[in-house]
Amino acid sequence: MSNSDQAAVEHLHEVYKQMKTELGRVIVGQDQVVEQTLMAIFCRGHALLVGVPGLAKTLLVSTLARALELSFKRIQFTPDLMPADITGTDVLEVNPETGHRGFRFVHGPIFANLVLADEINRTPPKTQAALLEAMQEHHVTVGEHTLNLPKPFFVLATQNPIEQEGTYPLPEAQLDRFLFNIIVDYPNEADEREIIRRVTSPSDTQVTPLLNAEEILKIQAIVKRVPVGDHVIDFAAKLARSTRPKDISAPDFVKEMVGWGAGPRAGICLISAAKAHAVLRGRYHATTADVAAVAAPVLRHRVITTFNAEAAGITSDDVIQRLIKLLAPKEEIVL
């Protein structure tokens, strides 16, 4: 990395510490969720937030948008939501002076830097596909026109894991487009008391913006330039391949517990996320420890366990942790 890149990494490390303090004025706890969300943003990726209602997922995303000085839109997904409700549509207008009629495109809520797709599994596949196309291509197609989305562009989607009646679960191929699957868990006892105290007391907390869209684009470019040793790439590739039960390198417990493993995109995501993980800690290169640290959110929605594993209470996270213990090198090679 150049000297300017190293200086930028050091600056980002300081900004990250300030950002945790700023977000802590509004969000109690959830440090890991905040970090993983920021990593997804700095990797130019999207994230799926999975948690029960009432865990401040919406508040977290809107507060993050203010801290990053990004335009923010929230889409509440419902069974009657149509693709045009997301992307926008042409409307017929009449000029009152000339009487001339013409179509004007009205932009939908997808045209924002940070889009919260709330309860994405509540809407039919056709509407889900409209959002997922925008996530992948960073543009939308309406009629004969293709419109680019603003830069940077991120989708943070939420799912409720306990209320599955009347939902439309995302297919595995569409889940694969999310860089991270982030588990938003219950707060601990101390945090819960603090949440109750804050919400039931008068407050007018303001979040100070610490980055902007232009700076985020520069950070994304720096993260992409972070050097990675061959042994780190080998570890990421081996970790991804070992999740596939039909692969010759897969251990016996994977062949027994996993129905489908992670595809090639998983290895790419592991390395990209490892780079962001290193940069947030002020380091200029990614290690196998960084890969191991991001393995769970990268792989948990890409590793599909068998019925027998589910019946025994074994989750994809359990499989991932066993693989890391099996494959991780005992000593890190220093670049």
CSV table of C-alpha atoms in Angstrom, one decimal:
chain,number,residue,atom,x,y,z
A,1,MET,CA,0.0,0.0,0.0
A,2,SER,CA,1.1,3.6,-0.6
A,3,ASN,CA,1.9,6.0,2.2
A,4,SER,CA,-1.4,7.9,1.4
A,5,ASP,CA,-3.3,4.6,1.7
A,6,GLN,CA,-1.7,3.8,5.0
A,7,ALA,CA,-2.5,7.3,6.3
A,8,ALA,CA,-6.1,6.8,5.1
A,9,VAL,CA,-6.3,3.5,7.0
A,10,GLU,CA,-5.1,5.1,10.2
A,11,HIS,CA,-7.6,7.9,9.8
A,12,LEU,CA,-10.4,5.4,9.2
A,13,HIS,CA,-9.4,3.5,12.3
A,14,GLU,CA,-9.8,6.7,14.4
A,15,VAL,CA,-13.1,7.6,12.7
A,16,TYR,CA,-14.4,4.1,13.4
A,17,LYS,CA,-13.7,4.5,17.1
A,18,GLN,CA,-15.5,7.9,17.0
A,19,MET,CA,-18.4,6.3,15.1
A,20,LYS,CA,-18.8,3.6,17.7
A,21,THR,CA,-19.1,6.4,20.3
A,22,GLU,CA,-21.6,8.4,18.2
A,23,LEU,CA,-23.8,5.4,17.5
A,24,GLY,CA,-23.6,4.4,21.1
A,25,ARG,CA,-25.4,7.7,22.0
A,26,VAL,CA,-28.5,6.2,20.2
A,27,ILE,CA,-27.9,2.4,19.9
A,28,VAL,CA,-27.2,0.5,23.1
A,29,GLY,CA,-24.9,-2.5,22.6
A,30,GLN,CA,-24.9,-4.4,19.3
A,31,ASP,CA,-21.2,-3.6,18.7
A,32,GLN,CA,-20.7,-6.6,16.5
A,33,VAL,CA,-23.8,-5.8,14.4
A,34,VAL,CA,-22.5,-2.2,13.9
A,35,GLU,CA,-19.1,-3.5,12.9
A,36,GLN,CA,-20.3,-6.1,10.4
A,37,THR,CA,-22.7,-3.5,8.9
A,38,LEU,CA,-19.8,-1.1,8.4
A,39,MET,CA,-17.7,-3.8,6.9
A,40,ALA,CA,-20.4,-4.6,4.4
A,41,ILE,CA,-20.6,-1.0,3.4
A,42,PHE,CA,-16.8,-0.6,3.0
A,43,CYS,CA,-16.8,-3.8,0.9
A,44,ARG,CA,-19.5,-2.4,-1.5
A,45,GLY,CA,-21.7,-5.2,-0.3
A,46,HIS,CA,-25.2,-5.7,1.1
A,47,ALA,CA,-26.3,-7.2,4.3
A,48,LEU,CA,-29.3,-9.2,5.7
A,49,LEU,CA,-30.2,-8.4,9.3
A,50,VAL,CA,-32.0,-11.3,11.0
A,51,GLY,CA,-33.7,-10.7,14.4
A,52,VAL,CA,-36.9,-10.7,16.2
A,53,PRO,CA,-39.0,-7.5,16.3
A,54,GLY,CA,-38.1,-4.7,18.7
A,55,LEU,CA,-34.3,-5.0,18.5
A,56,ALA,CA,-33.8,-1.5,16.9
A,57,LYS,CA,-32.8,-2.8,13.4
A,58,THR,CA,-34.5,0.1,11.7
A,59,LEU,CA,-33.1,2.6,14.2
A,60,LEU,CA,-29.6,1.2,13.7
A,61,VAL,CA,-29.8,1.6,9.9
A,62,SER,CA,-31.3,5.2,10.0
A,63,THR,CA,-28.7,6.3,12.6
A,64,LEU,CA,-25.9,4.8,10.5
A,65,ALA,CA,-27.1,6.8,7.5
A,66,ARG,CA,-26.9,10.0,9.5
A,67,ALA,CA,-23.4,9.2,10.8
A,68,LEU,CA,-22.3,8.5,7.2
A,69,GLU,CA,-24.2,11.5,5.8
A,70,LEU,CA,-26.0,9.3,3.2
A,71,SER,CA,-29.5,9.6,1.8
A,72,PHE,CA,-31.7,7.1,3.4
A,73,LYS,CA,-35.0,5.4,2.4
A,74,ARG,CA,-37.0,2.7,4.1
A,75,ILE,CA,-39.3,0.3,2.2
A,76,GLN,CA,-41.8,-1.7,4.2
A,77,PHE,CA,-42.3,-4.9,2.3
A,78,THR,CA,-45.9,-6.2,2.2
A,79,PRO,CA,-47.7,-8.9,0.2
A,80,ASP,CA,-49.3,-6.4,-2.2
A,81,LEU,CA,-46.1,-4.4,-2.9
A,82,MET,CA,-45.3,-4.2,-6.6
A,83,PRO,CA,-41.9,-3.8,-8.4
A,84,ALA,CA,-42.9,-0.3,-9.5
A,85,ASP,CA,-43.5,0.7,-5.9
A,86,ILE,CA,-39.7,0.2,-5.4
A,87,THR,CA,-38.2,1.3,-8.7
A,88,GLY,CA,-40.6,4.1,-9.6
A,89,THR,CA,-42.8,4.5,-12.6
A,90,ASP,CA,-43.8,6.8,-15.5
A,91,VAL,CA,-46.8,9.1,-14.8
A,92,LEU,CA,-48.8,11.0,-17.3
A,93,GLU,CA,-48.6,14.8,-17.0
A,94,VAL,CA,-50.5,17.5,-18.7
A,95,ASN,CA,-48.8,20.9,-19.2
A,96,PRO,CA,-51.5,23.5,-18.0
A,97,GLU,CA,-50.2,26.1,-20.4
A,98,THR,CA,-49.9,24.2,-23.7
A,99,GLY,CA,-52.1,21.2,-22.9
A,100,HIS,CA,-49.3,18.9,-24.1
A,101,ARG,CA,-49.3,15.5,-22.5
A,102,GLY,CA,-46.2,13.6,-21.7
A,103,PHE,CA,-44.7,11.0,-19.4
A,104,ARG,CA,-42.5,11.8,-16.5
A,105,PHE,CA,-40.5,9.2,-14.5
A,106,VAL,CA,-41.1,9.4,-10.7
A,107,HIS,CA,-38.2,7.9,-8.8
A,108,GLY,CA,-39.0,5.2,-6.3
A,109,PRO,CA,-37.4,4.7,-2.9
A,110,ILE,CA,-34.6,2.6,-4.3
A,111,PHE,CA,-32.9,5.8,-5.5
A,112,ALA,CA,-31.0,6.4,-2.2
A,113,ASN,CA,-27.5,5.7,-0.9
A,114,LEU,CA,-28.8,3.5,1.9
A,115,VAL,CA,-32.0,1.5,1.5
A,116,LEU,CA,-33.6,-0.4,4.3
A,117,ALA,CA,-35.7,-3.3,2.9
A,118,ASP,CA,-37.8,-4.0,6.0
A,119,GLU,CA,-39.1,-7.6,6.2
A,120,ILE,CA,-38.0,-8.6,2.7
A,121,ASN,CA,-39.5,-12.0,3.0
A,122,ARG,CA,-43.0,-10.5,3.3
A,123,THR,CA,-43.3,-9.6,-0.4
A,124,PRO,CA,-43.8,-11.9,-3.4
A,125,PRO,CA,-40.8,-13.1,-5.5
A,126,LYS,CA,-41.5,-10.7,-8.4
A,127,THR,CA,-41.0,-7.7,-6.1
A,128,GLN,CA,-38.0,-9.3,-4.3
A,129,ALA,CA,-36.4,-9.8,-7.7
A,130,ALA,CA,-36.8,-6.1,-8.6
A,131,LEU,CA,-34.8,-5.2,-5.5
A,132,LEU,CA,-32.2,-7.9,-6.0
A,133,GLU,CA,-31.5,-6.9,-9.6
A,134,ALA,CA,-30.8,-3.4,-8.4
A,135,MET,CA,-28.5,-4.8,-5.7
A,136,GLN,CA,-26.5,-6.8,-8.3
A,137,GLU,CA,-26.4,-4.4,-11.2
A,138,HIS,CA,-26.6,-1.0,-9.4
A,139,HIS,CA,-29.2,0.2,-11.9
A,140,VAL,CA,-32.9,-0.3,-12.6
A,141,THR,CA,-34.7,-0.9,-15.9
A,142,VAL,CA,-38.1,0.7,-16.3
A,143,GLY,CA,-39.6,0.2,-19.8
A,144,GLU,CA,-36.9,1.0,-22.3
A,145,HIS,CA,-34.8,3.1,-19.9
A,146,THR,CA,-32.0,2.0,-17.7
A,147,LEU,CA,-31.3,4.4,-14.8
A,148,ASN,CA,-28.2,4.2,-12.6
A,149,LEU,CA,-28.5,4.2,-8.9
A,150,PRO,CA,-26.6,6.8,-6.7
A,151,LYS,CA,-23.1,6.0,-5.6
A,152,PRO,CA,-22.5,4.5,-3.1
A,153,PHE,CA,-25.5,2.2,-2.9
A,154,PHE,CA,-26.3,-0.3,-0.2
A,155,VAL,CA,-29.2,-2.5,0.7
A,156,LEU,CA,-29.7,-3.6,4.3
A,157,ALA,CA,-32.6,-6.0,4.4
A,158,THR,CA,-34.3,-7.4,7.5
A,159,GLN,CA,-36.0,-10.7,8.2
A,160,ASN,CA,-38.1,-11.8,11.2
A,161,PRO,CA,-37.0,-15.4,12.0
A,162,ILE,CA,-40.0,-16.4,14.1
A,163,GLU,CA,-43.1,-15.3,12.1
A,164,GLN,CA,-42.9,-17.4,8.9
A,165,GLU,CA,-46.6,-17.8,8.1
A,166,GLY,CA,-47.5,-16.1,4.9
A,167,THR,CA,-43.9,-15.2,4.0
A,168,TYR,CA,-41.9,-15.7,0.8
A,169,PRO,CA,-38.5,-17.0,1.8
A,170,LEU,CA,-35.6,-15.8,-0.4
A,171,PRO,CA,-34.2,-18.6,-2.6
A,172,GLU,CA,-30.6,-19.6,-1.9
A,173,ALA,CA,-29.4,-18.1,-5.2
A,174,GLN,CA,-30.8,-14.7,-4.1
A,175,LEU,CA,-29.5,-15.0,-0.5
A,176,ASP,CA,-26.1,-15.5,-2.1
A,177,ARG,CA,-26.2,-11.8,-3.3
A,178,PHE,CA,-25.9,-10.7,0.3
A,179,LEU,CA,-22.3,-10.3,1.5
A,180,PHE,CA,-23.3,-10.8,5.2
A,181,ASN,CA,-26.1,-12.5,7.1
A,182,ILE,CA,-26.0,-10.6,10.4
A,183,ILE,CA,-27.7,-12.0,13.5
A,184,VAL,CA,-29.2,-9.3,15.7
A,185,ASP,CA,-29.6,-10.9,19.1
A,186,TYR,CA,-31.3,-10.0,22.3
A,187,PRO,CA,-29.4,-7.4,24.5
A,188,ASN,CA,-27.7,-8.5,27.7
A,189,GLU,CA,-29.2,-7.6,31.1
A,190,ALA,CA,-27.3,-4.3,31.6
A,191,ASP,CA,-28.0,-3.1,28.0
A,192,GLU,CA,-31.7,-3.9,28.3
A,193,ARG,CA,-31.9,-1.8,31.5
A,194,GLU,CA,-30.2,1.1,29.7
A,195,ILE,CA,-32.5,0.8,26.7
A,196,ILE,CA,-35.6,1.0,28.9
A,197,ARG,CA,-34.1,4.0,30.8
A,198,ARG,CA,-33.3,5.9,27.5
A,199,VAL,CA,-36.5,5.2,25.7
A,200,THR,CA,-38.7,6.3,28.7
A,201,SER,CA,-36.7,9.5,29.4
A,202,PRO,CA,-36.7,12.8,27.5
A,203,SER,CA,-34.0,12.8,24.8
A,204,ASP,CA,-33.0,14.8,21.7
A,205,THR,CA,-29.8,13.1,20.8
A,206,GLN,CA,-28.1,14.2,17.6
A,207,VAL,CA,-25.6,12.1,15.7
A,208,THR,CA,-22.6,14.0,14.2
A,209,PRO,CA,-21.8,13.0,10.6
A,210,LEU,CA,-18.2,11.5,10.5
A,211,LEU,CA,-18.0,10.4,6.8
A,212,ASN,CA,-19.7,11.3,3.6
A,213,ALA,CA,-20.5,9.5,0.3
A,214,GLU,CA,-17.3,10.7,-1.4
A,215,GLU,CA,-15.1,9.5,1.4
A,216,ILE,CA,-16.9,6.2,1.5
A,217,LEU,CA,-16.1,5.6,-2.2
A,218,LYS,CA,-12.4,6.3,-1.5
A,219,ILE,CA,-12.5,3.9,1.5
A,220,GLN,CA,-14.0,1.2,-0.8
A,221,ALA,CA,-11.1,1.7,-3.2
A,222,ILE,CA,-8.5,1.5,-0.4
A,223,VAL,CA,-10.1,-1.7,1.0
A,224,LYS,CA,-9.9,-3.3,-2.4
A,225,ARG,CA,-6.1,-2.5,-2.6
A,226,VAL,CA,-5.3,-4.1,0.8
A,227,PRO,CA,-2.7,-6.8,0.2
A,228,VAL,CA,-3.5,-10.4,0.9
A,229,GLY,CA,-1.0,-13.2,1.1
A,230,ASP,CA,-1.4,-16.4,-0.9
A,231,HIS,CA,-1.7,-18.4,2.2
A,232,VAL,CA,-4.8,-16.3,3.2
A,233,ILE,CA,-6.4,-16.8,-0.1
A,234,ASP,CA,-5.7,-20.6,0.1
A,235,PHE,CA,-7.3,-20.6,3.6
A,236,ALA,CA,-10.4,-18.8,2.3
A,237,ALA,CA,-10.7,-21.1,-0.8
A,238,LYS,CA,-10.2,-24.2,1.3
A,239,LEU,CA,-12.8,-23.0,3.8
A,240,ALA,CA,-15.4,-22.4,1.1
A,241,ARG,CA,-14.7,-25.7,-0.7
A,242,SER,CA,-14.8,-27.7,2.5
A,243,THR,CA,-18.5,-26.7,3.0
A,244,ARG,CA,-19.5,-28.7,-0.1
A,245,PRO,CA,-20.5,-32.2,0.9
A,246,LYS,CA,-19.6,-33.6,-2.6
A,247,ASP,CA,-16.1,-32.1,-2.6
A,248,ILE,CA,-13.2,-34.4,-2.1
A,249,SER,CA,-11.8,-32.1,0.6
A,250,ALA,CA,-14.9,-32.0,2.7
A,251,PRO,CA,-14.6,-33.7,6.1
A,252,ASP,CA,-17.0,-36.4,7.1
A,253,PHE,CA,-19.1,-34.2,9.4
A,254,VAL,CA,-19.8,-31.9,6.5
A,255,LYS,CA,-20.9,-34.8,4.3
A,256,GLU,CA,-23.2,-35.9,7.0
A,257,MET,CA,-24.6,-32.5,8.1
A,258,VAL,CA,-24.6,-30.3,5.0
A,259,GLY,CA,-27.0,-30.6,2.1
A,260,TRP,CA,-25.5,-27.7,-0.1
A,261,GLY,CA,-22.3,-25.8,0.5
A,262,ALA,CA,-21.1,-22.3,-0.4
A,263,GLY,CA,-20.4,-21.4,-4.0
A,264,PRO,CA,-17.3,-19.5,-5.5
A,265,ARG,CA,-18.8,-16.1,-4.4
A,266,ALA,CA,-18.2,-17.2,-0.8
A,267,GLY,CA,-14.4,-17.2,-1.2
A,268,ILE,CA,-14.5,-13.7,-2.8
A,269,CYS,CA,-16.7,-12.4,0.0
A,270,LEU,CA,-14.4,-13.9,2.7
A,271,ILE,CA,-11.4,-12.1,1.3
A,272,SER,CA,-13.2,-8.8,0.7
A,273,ALA,CA,-14.7,-8.9,4.3
A,274,ALA,CA,-11.3,-9.9,5.8
A,275,LYS,CA,-9.7,-6.8,4.2
A,276,ALA,CA,-12.4,-4.5,5.7
A,277,HIS,CA,-12.0,-6.3,9.0
A,278,ALA,CA,-8.2,-5.5,9.0
A,279,VAL,CA,-8.7,-1.9,7.9
A,280,LEU,CA,-11.1,-1.1,10.7
A,281,ARG,CA,-8.5,-2.3,13.1
A,282,GLY,CA,-5.8,0.0,11.6
A,283,ARG,CA,-3.9,-2.8,9.8
A,284,TYR,CA,-2.6,-2.7,6.2
A,285,HIS,CA,-2.9,-6.4,5.4
A,286,ALA,CA,-5.4,-9.1,5.9
A,287,THR,CA,-4.6,-12.4,7.7
A,288,THR,CA,-6.2,-15.8,8.2
A,289,ALA,CA,-7.5,-14.6,11.5
A,290,ASP,CA,-9.4,-11.9,9.7
A,291,VAL,CA,-10.9,-14.6,7.4
A,292,ALA,CA,-11.9,-16.6,10.4
A,293,ALA,CA,-13.5,-13.6,12.1
A,294,VAL,CA,-15.8,-12.9,9.2
A,295,ALA,CA,-16.5,-16.5,8.3
A,296,ALA,CA,-19.8,-16.9,10.2
A,297,PRO,CA,-21.7,-13.9,8.7
A,298,VAL,CA,-20.3,-14.7,5.2
A,299,LEU,CA,-21.1,-18.4,5.2
A,300,ARG,CA,-24.1,-18.9,7.4
A,301,HIS,CA,-26.7,-18.2,4.7
A,302,ARG,CA,-24.6,-20.1,2.1
A,303,VAL,CA,-24.3,-23.4,4.0
A,304,ILE,CA,-27.6,-25.4,4.0
A,305,THR,CA,-27.8,-28.1,6.7
A,306,THR,CA,-29.6,-31.4,6.2
A,307,PHE,CA,-32.9,-32.3,7.9
A,308,ASN,CA,-31.0,-34.6,10.3
A,309,ALA,CA,-28.7,-31.9,11.3
A,310,GLU,CA,-31.6,-29.5,11.9
A,311,ALA,CA,-33.4,-32.2,14.0
A,312,ALA,CA,-30.3,-32.6,16.1
A,313,GLY,CA,-30.1,-28.8,16.7
A,314,ILE,CA,-27.0,-28.3,14.6
A,315,THR,CA,-26.9,-25.0,12.7
A,316,SER,CA,-24.7,-23.7,9.9
A,317,ASP,CA,-22.8,-21.7,12.4
A,318,ASP,CA,-21.8,-24.9,14.3
A,319,VAL,CA,-20.5,-26.4,11.0
A,320,ILE,CA,-18.5,-23.2,10.2
A,321,GLN,CA,-16.9,-23.1,13.6
A,322,ARG,CA,-15.9,-26.8,13.4
A,323,LEU,CA,-14.4,-26.2,9.9
A,324,ILE,CA,-12.4,-23.2,11.2
A,325,LYS,CA,-10.9,-25.2,14.1
A,326,LEU,CA,-10.1,-28.0,11.6
A,327,LEU,CA,-8.5,-25.8,8.9
A,328,ALA,CA,-7.1,-22.7,10.6
A,329,PRO,CA,-3.2,-22.6,10.6
A,330,LYS,CA,-1.6,-22.8,14.0
A,331,GLU,CA,0.6,-19.8,13.3
A,332,GLU,CA,0.0,-16.8,11.2
A,333,ILE,CA,2.5,-16.1,8.5
A,334,VAL,CA,3.7,-12.5,8.8
A,335,LEU,CA,3.9,-10.6,5.5
